[in-house]
Short mmCIF file of C-alpha atoms and ligand atoms in Angstrom, two decimals:
data_model
loop_
_atom_site.label_atom_id
_atom_site.label_comp_id
_atom_site.label_asym_id
_atom_site.label_seq_id
_atom_site.Cartn_x
_atom_site.Cartn_y
_atom_site.Cartn_z
CA MET A 137 -236.35 272.52 -116.00
CA LYS A 138 -238.29 269.16 -116.75
CA ILE A 139 -235.95 266.27 -117.44
CA LEU A 140 -237.07 263.34 -119.22
CA ALA A 141 -234.63 260.11 -118.03
CA VAL A 142 -235.10 257.27 -119.95
CA ASN A 143 -234.07 253.81 -119.78
CA ALA A 144 -234.96 251.60 -123.15
CA GLY A 145 -234.45 248.09 -122.97
CA SER A 146 -234.69 245.71 -126.07
CA SER A 147 -238.86 245.75 -125.72
CA SER A 148 -239.08 248.70 -123.34
CA LEU A 149 -238.33 251.96 -122.64
CA LYS A 150 -239.21 253.10 -119.36
CA PHE A 151 -238.97 256.88 -118.87
CA THR A 152 -239.14 259.32 -115.91
CA LEU A 153 -240.30 263.18 -115.82
CA PHE A 154 -238.25 265.19 -112.99
CA GLU A 155 -238.33 268.74 -112.77
CA LEU A 156 -235.09 269.87 -111.30
CA PRO A 157 -233.60 271.44 -109.25
CA LYS A 158 -236.45 270.90 -107.27
CA THR A 159 -235.83 267.20 -107.86
CA GLU A 160 -239.50 266.03 -108.40
CA ALA A 161 -240.71 263.43 -110.38
CA ILE A 162 -243.53 264.77 -112.23
CA ALA A 163 -244.48 261.92 -113.99
CA SER A 164 -243.24 258.14 -115.28
CA GLY A 165 -244.21 255.78 -117.18
CA VAL A 166 -243.37 252.43 -119.49
CA PHE A 167 -243.35 251.06 -122.67
CA GLU A 168 -243.67 247.31 -122.97
CA LYS A 169 -243.43 244.47 -125.50
CA ILE A 170 -241.98 246.63 -127.90
CA GLY A 171 -242.10 244.77 -131.14
CA LEU A 172 -244.39 242.83 -130.63
CA LYS A 173 -248.65 242.37 -131.52
CA ASP A 174 -249.91 242.84 -127.65
CA SER A 175 -247.76 245.64 -127.09
CA PHE A 176 -249.13 247.97 -124.11
CA TYR A 177 -247.66 251.42 -122.05
CA THR A 178 -248.83 253.00 -118.71
CA ILE A 179 -248.26 256.25 -117.34
CA LYS A 180 -248.85 257.27 -113.92
CA TYR A 181 -249.22 260.48 -113.55
CA ASP A 182 -251.20 262.79 -110.31
CA GLY A 183 -252.06 259.54 -108.67
CA GLU A 184 -253.42 258.25 -111.25
CA LYS A 185 -252.58 255.41 -113.45
CA THR A 186 -253.32 255.42 -117.46
CA ARG A 187 -252.86 252.16 -119.52
CA LYS A 188 -253.82 251.99 -123.60
CA GLU A 189 -253.39 249.18 -125.52
CA VAL A 190 -251.42 249.86 -129.22
CA TYR A 191 -249.16 248.64 -130.90
CA LEU A 192 -245.81 249.87 -130.88
CA LYS A 193 -243.28 249.11 -133.95
CA ASP A 194 -240.97 250.07 -132.72
CA HIS A 195 -239.25 252.50 -130.25
CA SER A 196 -240.13 255.54 -132.23
CA VAL A 197 -243.33 255.09 -132.37
CA ALA A 198 -243.70 254.59 -128.26
CA VAL A 199 -241.91 258.00 -127.71
CA ASP A 200 -244.19 259.64 -130.64
CA TYR A 201 -246.67 258.11 -127.92
CA LEU A 202 -244.72 259.44 -125.16
CA ILE A 203 -244.39 262.95 -126.08
CA LYS A 204 -247.62 263.41 -127.92
CA ASP A 205 -249.31 262.31 -124.54
CA LEU A 206 -247.13 264.58 -122.35
CA VAL A 207 -248.95 267.51 -123.76
CA ASP A 208 -252.10 266.19 -124.42
CA MET A 209 -252.91 264.85 -120.85
CA HIS A 210 -251.17 268.36 -119.57
CA ILE A 211 -248.35 267.09 -117.95
CA VAL A 212 -246.65 269.48 -119.98
CA SER A 213 -248.05 272.87 -121.19
CA SER A 214 -245.80 272.17 -124.91
CA LEU A 215 -242.87 270.40 -125.45
CA ASN A 216 -240.29 273.33 -125.65
CA GLU A 217 -240.41 272.44 -121.35
CA ILE A 218 -238.15 269.86 -121.19
CA GLU A 219 -235.08 271.18 -122.01
CA GLY A 220 -233.18 267.76 -122.19
CA VAL A 221 -233.36 263.60 -122.31
CA GLY A 222 -230.65 261.57 -119.85
CA HIS A 223 -230.00 258.12 -121.12
CA ARG A 224 -229.19 255.04 -119.79
CA ILE A 225 -226.70 253.25 -121.10
CA LEU A 226 -225.25 250.21 -120.30
CA HIS A 227 -221.35 250.45 -121.57
CA GLY A 228 -219.20 252.82 -122.33
CA GLY A 229 -216.36 250.66 -122.51
CA ALA A 230 -213.48 252.55 -120.44
CA GLU A 231 -213.48 255.39 -123.01
CA PHE A 232 -216.61 257.20 -121.28
CA THR A 233 -215.83 258.09 -117.89
CA HIS A 234 -218.46 260.97 -116.77
CA PRO A 235 -222.01 261.05 -118.40
CA VAL A 236 -221.55 262.80 -122.07
CA ILE A 237 -223.69 265.20 -124.55
CA LEU A 238 -224.90 262.60 -127.07
CA ASN A 239 -224.73 263.46 -131.04
CA GLU A 240 -224.40 261.12 -133.99
CA ASP A 241 -220.95 261.13 -134.19
CA VAL A 242 -220.21 260.18 -129.98
CA VAL A 243 -223.25 257.28 -130.36
CA ALA A 244 -221.65 255.66 -133.47
CA ARG A 245 -218.49 256.06 -130.44
CA ILE A 246 -220.49 254.40 -128.42
CA SER A 247 -221.88 251.36 -130.54
CA LYS A 248 -218.14 249.90 -130.59
CA TYR A 249 -219.25 248.84 -127.27
CA ASN A 250 -222.22 247.41 -127.78
CA GLU A 251 -220.52 243.91 -128.11
CA LEU A 252 -219.35 244.21 -124.34
CA GLY A 253 -223.02 244.69 -123.53
CA PRO A 254 -224.66 242.62 -126.16
CA LEU A 255 -228.08 242.57 -124.14
CA HIS A 256 -228.36 246.27 -123.71
CA ASN A 257 -226.31 248.75 -125.69
CA PRO A 258 -228.08 248.91 -128.67
CA ALA A 259 -231.36 248.61 -127.36
CA ASN A 260 -230.26 252.10 -125.33
CA LEU A 261 -229.38 253.52 -128.64
CA LEU A 262 -232.78 253.31 -129.83
CA GLY A 263 -233.91 255.02 -127.40
CA VAL A 264 -231.48 258.00 -128.15
CA GLU A 265 -231.79 257.56 -132.19
CA ALA A 266 -235.88 258.19 -131.18
CA PHE A 267 -235.28 260.90 -129.20
CA MET A 268 -232.81 262.73 -131.46
CA LYS A 269 -235.94 261.94 -134.30
CA ALA A 270 -238.42 262.57 -131.82
CA LEU A 271 -237.00 265.51 -129.66
CA PRO A 272 -234.29 267.52 -132.07
CA GLY A 273 -232.51 270.40 -131.22
CA VAL A 274 -233.31 269.23 -127.60
CA ILE A 275 -229.88 267.94 -125.00
CA ASN A 276 -229.61 263.93 -124.76
CA VAL A 277 -227.04 262.56 -122.74
CA GLY A 278 -225.30 259.39 -122.26
CA VAL A 279 -224.92 257.95 -118.32
CA PHE A 280 -223.42 255.10 -118.02
CA ASP A 281 -223.41 252.21 -115.71
CA THR A 282 -219.59 251.63 -116.62
CA GLY A 283 -218.68 255.04 -115.75
CA PHE A 284 -218.50 255.65 -112.54
CA HIS A 285 -215.85 252.76 -112.43
CA GLN A 286 -213.45 254.28 -114.56
CA THR A 287 -212.17 255.93 -111.30
CA MET A 288 -210.98 252.19 -110.97
CA ASP A 289 -207.44 251.59 -110.89
CA GLU A 290 -205.32 249.31 -112.68
CA GLU A 291 -204.36 247.48 -109.74
CA HIS A 292 -208.11 246.18 -109.11
CA PHE A 293 -209.05 245.91 -112.76
CA LEU A 294 -206.74 243.46 -114.40
CA TYR A 295 -207.49 240.12 -114.29
CA PRO A 296 -204.36 237.67 -113.65
CA VAL A 297 -204.44 236.68 -117.12
CA PRO A 298 -201.71 237.15 -120.28
CA TYR A 299 -201.49 241.13 -120.89
CA GLU A 300 -201.93 241.30 -124.05
CA TRP A 301 -205.98 240.27 -123.70
CA TYR A 302 -205.95 243.35 -121.59
CA GLU A 303 -204.22 245.01 -123.93
CA LYS A 304 -205.71 244.17 -127.47
CA TYR A 305 -208.84 242.67 -126.46
CA GLY A 306 -210.61 245.26 -123.22
CA VAL A 307 -209.78 242.00 -121.00
CA ARG A 308 -211.09 243.96 -117.15
CA ARG A 309 -212.83 244.65 -114.55
CA TYR A 310 -215.67 247.48 -116.08
CA GLY A 311 -218.44 247.13 -113.30
CA TYR A 312 -221.76 247.48 -113.63
CA HIS A 313 -224.40 249.66 -111.42
CA GLY A 314 -222.25 252.28 -111.78
CA THR A 315 -225.40 255.14 -112.02
CA SER A 316 -227.00 253.81 -108.47
CA HIS A 317 -223.88 253.36 -105.77
CA ARG A 318 -222.48 256.34 -107.19
CA TYR A 319 -225.92 257.79 -106.49
CA ILE A 320 -226.19 256.03 -102.74
CA TYR A 321 -222.20 257.37 -102.46
CA LYS A 322 -223.84 260.55 -102.79
CA THR A 323 -226.36 260.61 -100.29
CA ILE A 324 -224.50 259.10 -97.87
CA CYS A 325 -222.70 261.84 -98.17
CA ASN A 326 -225.32 264.47 -97.75
CA HIS A 327 -226.53 262.81 -94.91
CA PHE A 328 -223.55 263.21 -93.28
CA GLY A 329 -222.19 266.75 -94.38
CA LYS A 330 -218.73 265.30 -95.68
CA ASP A 331 -217.07 264.16 -99.82
CA ASN A 332 -214.28 261.94 -98.29
CA LEU A 333 -216.17 259.66 -96.39
CA LYS A 334 -215.17 255.34 -97.22
CA VAL A 335 -218.37 253.59 -98.04
CA ILE A 336 -218.99 249.74 -99.15
CA SER A 337 -222.02 250.28 -101.06
CA CYS A 338 -224.39 246.94 -101.57
CA HIS A 339 -226.99 247.03 -104.57
CA ILE A 340 -229.03 243.60 -103.95
CA GLY A 341 -231.66 243.57 -106.39
CA ASN A 342 -231.88 240.39 -108.99
CA GLY A 343 -228.64 241.86 -110.30
CA ALA A 344 -225.49 242.47 -107.34
CA SER A 345 -223.35 244.05 -107.08
CA ILE A 346 -221.06 246.08 -104.13
CA THR A 347 -218.78 248.72 -104.68
CA ALA A 348 -215.95 249.77 -102.75
CA ILE A 349 -215.63 253.63 -102.93
CA ASP A 350 -213.28 255.89 -101.45
CA SER A 351 -213.31 259.92 -101.99
CA GLY A 352 -215.22 259.57 -105.15
CA LYS A 353 -213.46 257.25 -105.92
CA VAL A 354 -213.65 253.62 -107.50
CA VAL A 355 -211.67 250.87 -105.13
CA ASP A 356 -213.24 247.53 -105.88
CA THR A 357 -216.35 246.63 -107.32
CA THR A 358 -217.84 242.67 -107.96
CA LEU A 359 -218.72 242.57 -111.50
CA GLY A 360 -216.13 242.48 -114.05
CA PHE A 361 -216.34 242.35 -116.96
CA SER A 362 -219.32 240.61 -117.34
CA SER A 363 -222.46 241.75 -115.28
CA LEU A 364 -222.56 237.57 -114.26
CA VAL A 365 -219.93 237.53 -111.70
CA GLY A 366 -219.47 238.70 -107.57
CA LEU A 367 -222.09 237.91 -105.14
CA ILE A 368 -225.54 235.34 -106.25
CA MET A 369 -228.21 237.03 -107.74
CA GLY A 370 -231.16 236.23 -108.96
CA THR A 371 -230.35 233.71 -111.92
CA ARG A 372 -226.78 234.27 -112.36
CA CYS A 373 -223.44 231.82 -110.15
CA GLY A 374 -221.37 235.25 -109.06
CA ASP A 375 -217.86 234.08 -109.24
CA ILE A 376 -217.68 230.87 -110.10
CA ASP A 377 -214.28 228.20 -111.27
CA VAL A 378 -214.58 229.33 -114.84
CA ALA A 379 -213.11 225.70 -115.48
CA ILE A 380 -216.75 224.25 -115.02
CA VAL A 381 -217.57 225.78 -118.38
CA GLN A 382 -215.12 223.58 -119.83
CA TYR A 383 -216.12 220.13 -117.60
CA MET A 384 -220.37 220.75 -118.28
CA MET A 385 -219.55 221.73 -122.05
CA LYS A 386 -217.88 217.68 -122.01
CA LYS A 387 -220.50 216.51 -119.61
CA THR A 388 -223.76 217.04 -121.60
CA GLY A 389 -222.82 218.16 -124.60
CA LYS A 390 -223.84 222.00 -124.81
CA SER A 391 -222.40 224.22 -126.76
CA ILE A 392 -220.67 227.48 -125.00
CA ASP A 393 -223.09 229.72 -125.28
CA GLU A 394 -225.69 226.88 -123.96
CA VAL A 395 -224.47 226.35 -120.47
CA MET A 396 -223.61 230.40 -120.28
CA ASP A 397 -226.96 230.11 -120.50
CA ASP A 398 -227.20 227.95 -118.25
CA LEU A 399 -224.66 230.18 -116.13
CA TYR A 400 -226.97 232.91 -116.62
CA LYS A 401 -230.79 232.42 -116.29
CA ARG A 402 -230.50 229.03 -114.63
CA SER A 403 -228.08 229.83 -111.58
CA GLY A 404 -228.21 232.10 -108.45
CA LEU A 405 -230.98 231.18 -106.66
CA LEU A 406 -232.68 230.61 -108.13
CA GLY A 407 -230.53 227.66 -109.55
CA ILE A 408 -229.73 226.33 -106.18
CA SER A 409 -232.86 227.07 -104.40
CA GLY A 410 -235.10 225.44 -107.19
CA VAL A 411 -237.90 227.23 -105.89
CA SER A 412 -237.38 230.91 -107.69
CA SER A 413 -235.30 233.50 -108.92
CA ASP A 414 -237.41 235.93 -106.26
CA SER A 415 -235.80 236.40 -103.03
CA ARG A 416 -239.36 236.75 -101.50
CA ASP A 417 -240.92 233.08 -102.81
CA VAL A 418 -237.34 231.60 -101.10
CA GLU A 419 -237.64 233.61 -98.21
CA ILE A 420 -240.88 232.09 -97.86
CA ALA A 421 -239.88 228.72 -98.93
CA ALA A 422 -236.80 228.82 -96.35
CA GLU A 423 -239.75 229.17 -93.18
CA GLU A 424 -241.31 226.56 -94.28
CA GLY A 425 -238.82 224.32 -93.79
CA ASN A 426 -237.24 224.06 -97.44
CA LYS A 427 -233.91 223.11 -97.28
CA ARG A 428 -232.68 224.19 -100.70
CA ALA A 429 -234.11 227.44 -100.07
CA ILE A 430 -232.83 227.98 -96.37
CA LEU A 431 -229.10 227.13 -98.04
CA ALA A 432 -229.71 229.14 -100.55
CA ASN A 433 -230.13 232.29 -99.00
CA GLU A 434 -227.96 231.10 -96.54
CA MET A 435 -225.25 231.21 -99.14
CA TYR A 436 -226.63 234.09 -100.65
CA ALA A 437 -225.43 236.20 -97.34
CA GLN A 438 -222.79 234.54 -97.04
CA LYS A 439 -221.07 235.80 -100.35
CA ILE A 440 -222.32 239.06 -99.29
CA ALA A 441 -220.28 239.56 -96.10
CA ASN A 442 -217.50 237.89 -97.54
CA TYR A 443 -217.82 240.92 -100.16
CA ILE A 444 -217.95 243.19 -97.03
CA ALA A 445 -214.86 242.01 -95.27
CA MET A 446 -213.10 241.94 -97.68
CA TYR A 447 -213.60 245.53 -99.08
CA ASN A 448 -213.29 246.97 -95.48
CA ASN A 449 -210.35 245.58 -95.77
CA GLU A 450 -208.77 246.96 -98.84
CA LEU A 451 -210.19 250.39 -97.35
CA GLY A 452 -208.52 250.10 -94.76
CA GLY A 453 -212.04 250.23 -92.55
CA ALA A 454 -215.21 251.14 -94.33
CA ASP A 455 -216.53 254.93 -92.74
CA VAL A 456 -220.69 253.17 -93.66
CA ILE A 457 -221.88 250.59 -94.88
CA THR A 458 -224.52 250.45 -97.20
CA LEU A 459 -227.58 248.48 -98.74
CA THR A 460 -230.02 249.44 -101.26
CA ALA A 461 -231.88 247.96 -104.43
CA GLY A 462 -235.09 245.18 -104.56
CA ILE A 463 -233.56 242.45 -101.28
CA GLY A 464 -231.50 245.55 -99.77
CA GLU A 465 -234.26 248.04 -99.62
CA ASN A 466 -237.43 245.66 -98.68
CA SER A 467 -236.14 242.29 -96.94
CA LYS A 468 -235.64 242.53 -93.11
CA ALA A 469 -234.53 238.88 -93.06
CA MET A 470 -231.61 239.10 -96.11
CA ARG A 471 -230.24 242.49 -93.56
CA LYS A 472 -229.89 240.46 -90.31
CA ALA A 473 -228.24 237.25 -92.02
CA ILE A 474 -226.03 239.40 -93.77
CA LEU A 475 -225.58 241.44 -90.79
CA GLU A 476 -225.01 238.72 -88.34
CA LYS A 477 -222.46 237.29 -90.87
CA ILE A 478 -220.13 240.29 -90.27
CA ALA A 479 -220.05 240.59 -87.20
CA SER A 480 -216.21 239.94 -86.73
CA LEU A 481 -216.23 243.76 -88.18
CA GLY A 482 -217.66 244.71 -85.02
CA VAL A 483 -221.29 245.78 -86.45
CA LYS A 484 -224.51 245.15 -84.65
CA LEU A 485 -227.77 245.10 -85.90
CA ASP A 486 -230.71 247.36 -83.81
CA GLU A 487 -233.49 244.68 -84.68
CA GLN A 488 -236.29 247.39 -83.59
CA ARG A 489 -234.51 249.31 -86.28
CA ASN A 490 -234.48 247.28 -88.84
CA ASP A 491 -237.98 246.86 -89.21
CA PHE A 492 -239.36 248.24 -91.90
CA ARG A 493 -239.11 248.84 -95.52
CA GLY A 494 -237.45 251.15 -98.42
CA GLU A 495 -236.41 254.33 -96.45
CA PHE A 496 -233.89 256.11 -95.67
CA ARG A 497 -232.10 254.70 -92.28
CA LEU A 498 -230.00 253.77 -89.83
CA ILE A 499 -230.64 249.40 -88.94
CA SER A 500 -226.88 249.29 -86.68
CA THR A 501 -226.96 250.00 -83.26
CA ASP A 502 -225.15 252.83 -81.45
CA ASP A 503 -222.26 251.15 -80.76
CA SER A 504 -221.76 249.59 -83.81
CA LYS A 505 -218.08 249.52 -84.61
CA ILE A 506 -219.46 250.38 -88.55
CA PRO A 507 -222.29 252.35 -89.34
CA VAL A 508 -225.35 250.40 -91.64
CA TYR A 509 -227.49 252.79 -93.57
CA VAL A 510 -230.34 251.26 -96.29
CA VAL A 511 -230.45 253.64 -98.59
CA PRO A 512 -233.03 253.69 -101.39
CA THR A 513 -231.49 254.21 -104.93
CA ASP A 514 -233.18 256.38 -107.36
CA GLU A 515 -231.28 255.50 -110.54
CA GLU A 516 -233.17 257.71 -112.66
CA MET A 517 -232.80 260.96 -110.52
CA GLU A 518 -228.70 260.58 -110.96
CA ILE A 519 -229.51 260.12 -114.40
CA ALA A 520 -231.77 263.45 -114.40
CA LEU A 521 -229.59 265.09 -112.53
CA GLU A 522 -226.03 264.28 -114.35
CA THR A 523 -228.44 265.88 -117.44
CA TYR A 524 -229.62 268.74 -115.10
CA GLU A 525 -225.79 269.65 -114.81
CA ILE A 526 -224.26 269.06 -118.61
CA LYS A 527 -227.00 271.19 -119.84
CA ILE A 528 -226.82 273.67 -117.20
CA LYS A 529 -222.93 274.42 -118.34
CA ASN A 530 -223.93 273.94 -121.80
CA ASN A 531 -226.60 276.76 -121.06
P1 LIG B 697 -233.27 244.71 -110.82
O1 LIG B 697 -233.75 246.41 -110.86
O2 LIG B 697 -232.18 243.82 -110.51
O3 LIG B 697 -235.26 244.21 -111.56
P2 LIG B 697 -234.90 244.82 -108.12
O4 LIG B 697 -233.47 246.11 -107.39
O5 LIG B 697 -235.91 245.60 -108.45
O6 LIG B 697 -233.95 244.50 -109.35
O7 LIG B 697 -234.90 243.88 -106.99
C1 LIG B 697 -235.59 242.89 -107.17
C2 LIG B 697 -235.65 241.69 -105.45
O8 LIG B 697 -236.21 242.17 -104.62
C3 LIG B 697 -236.78 240.73 -106.03
O9 LIG B 697 -235.45 239.73 -105.73
C4 LIG B 697 -237.56 240.86 -105.22
O10 LIG B 697 -238.32 239.55 -104.53
C5 LIG B 697 -236.78 242.01 -104.32
N1 LIG B 697 -237.96 242.50 -102.96
C6 LIG B 697 -238.41 243.01 -103.58
N2 LIG B 697 -239.63 243.04 -102.09
C7 LIG B 697 -239.15 242.82 -101.48
C8 LIG B 697 -239.95 242.66 -100.63
N3 LIG B 697 -240.84 243.46 -99.90
N4 LIG B 697 -238.47 241.53 -99.82
C9 LIG B 697 -238.82 241.15 -100.13
N5 LIG B 697 -237.80 241.26 -101.16
C10 LIG B 697 -237.48 242.43 -101.44
#
């Protein structure tokens, strides 16, 4: 069965076509600069990458090109082969705890949460609408970044603020990257042949979060009401004292939106290092002796280590620690820095085992108290799998 996994952004649309249940990626691609004059798209299929420069007026036009090319490039022999489309949707509030079949009514309900994810949700739904129009009769499934975290209990998702903020306005921890954390959890459980593991899942990319999971249920997670908190990220600050916002507004005369923009776009690795938001650039600068780059890396690794220690406590002792996403999968230096900072938990890095990129591997020693694995994430695959399961149940 062929299933499309789709991630629609405000000016882009990424897709991967999977053959399931074989979990084989057949083709993938990205439509970029949607709505702009220099829009284009690329499709990877059969070892080749095709690039076309065409005007993509909106998401619907992009989807029309996609389904035409799937047939023209003989990726599918007919559109009937596509039996489901799974969509990444950022925010489903507390209402959407599981993947859901999308129809007009459900889309309207999801759009109530657009104000909680204003940069992503409306764009995700544009993708949904485009596929509903282009492939009528094909099941569309929404898979929420917030969904997995809705297994958290009140003790962990509430903030210590006036309780009516939660009751009246939905102020609570929602958590993000849920699709990645769930995929990682399933993968590591499969590896051990168990379904009740206590896992600390570290998703460390440009955006970053750690989730503590016990027997398939989220105990705690570092991203919160917004995607600004928790770990230090590429450009996002992570945990800071909220009173800084008011102070900086008074000091600089900036509006609240301008100060928030600084915290979202000019903080994190970029803010501390002054070099870049990209960990590769910061690593190179640090190797060359740039003091702020060294400081940025130290602070970055320490924050991760601190959350791992805290979550180990919350889990009553973790069975496994996993590292994933751009930095977790690829940066040997950052993995080493993190593991050295959790030595007090009895975690020991095996330097030889750590000498690789982008694969599923154990990087701790055999006598490490908690084993540490690198587990490459695949959110598209998870979206396709969830869509496949719903499709099978509804046949
Ligand atoms: P996102 O999906 O949040 O945009 P990614 O998971 O793609 O982010 O991660 C991007 C980060 O991964 C960047 O900071 C990048 O520098 C880092 N990264 C990717 N490849 C490498 C590498 N080979 N070595 C070190 N860091 C890497």
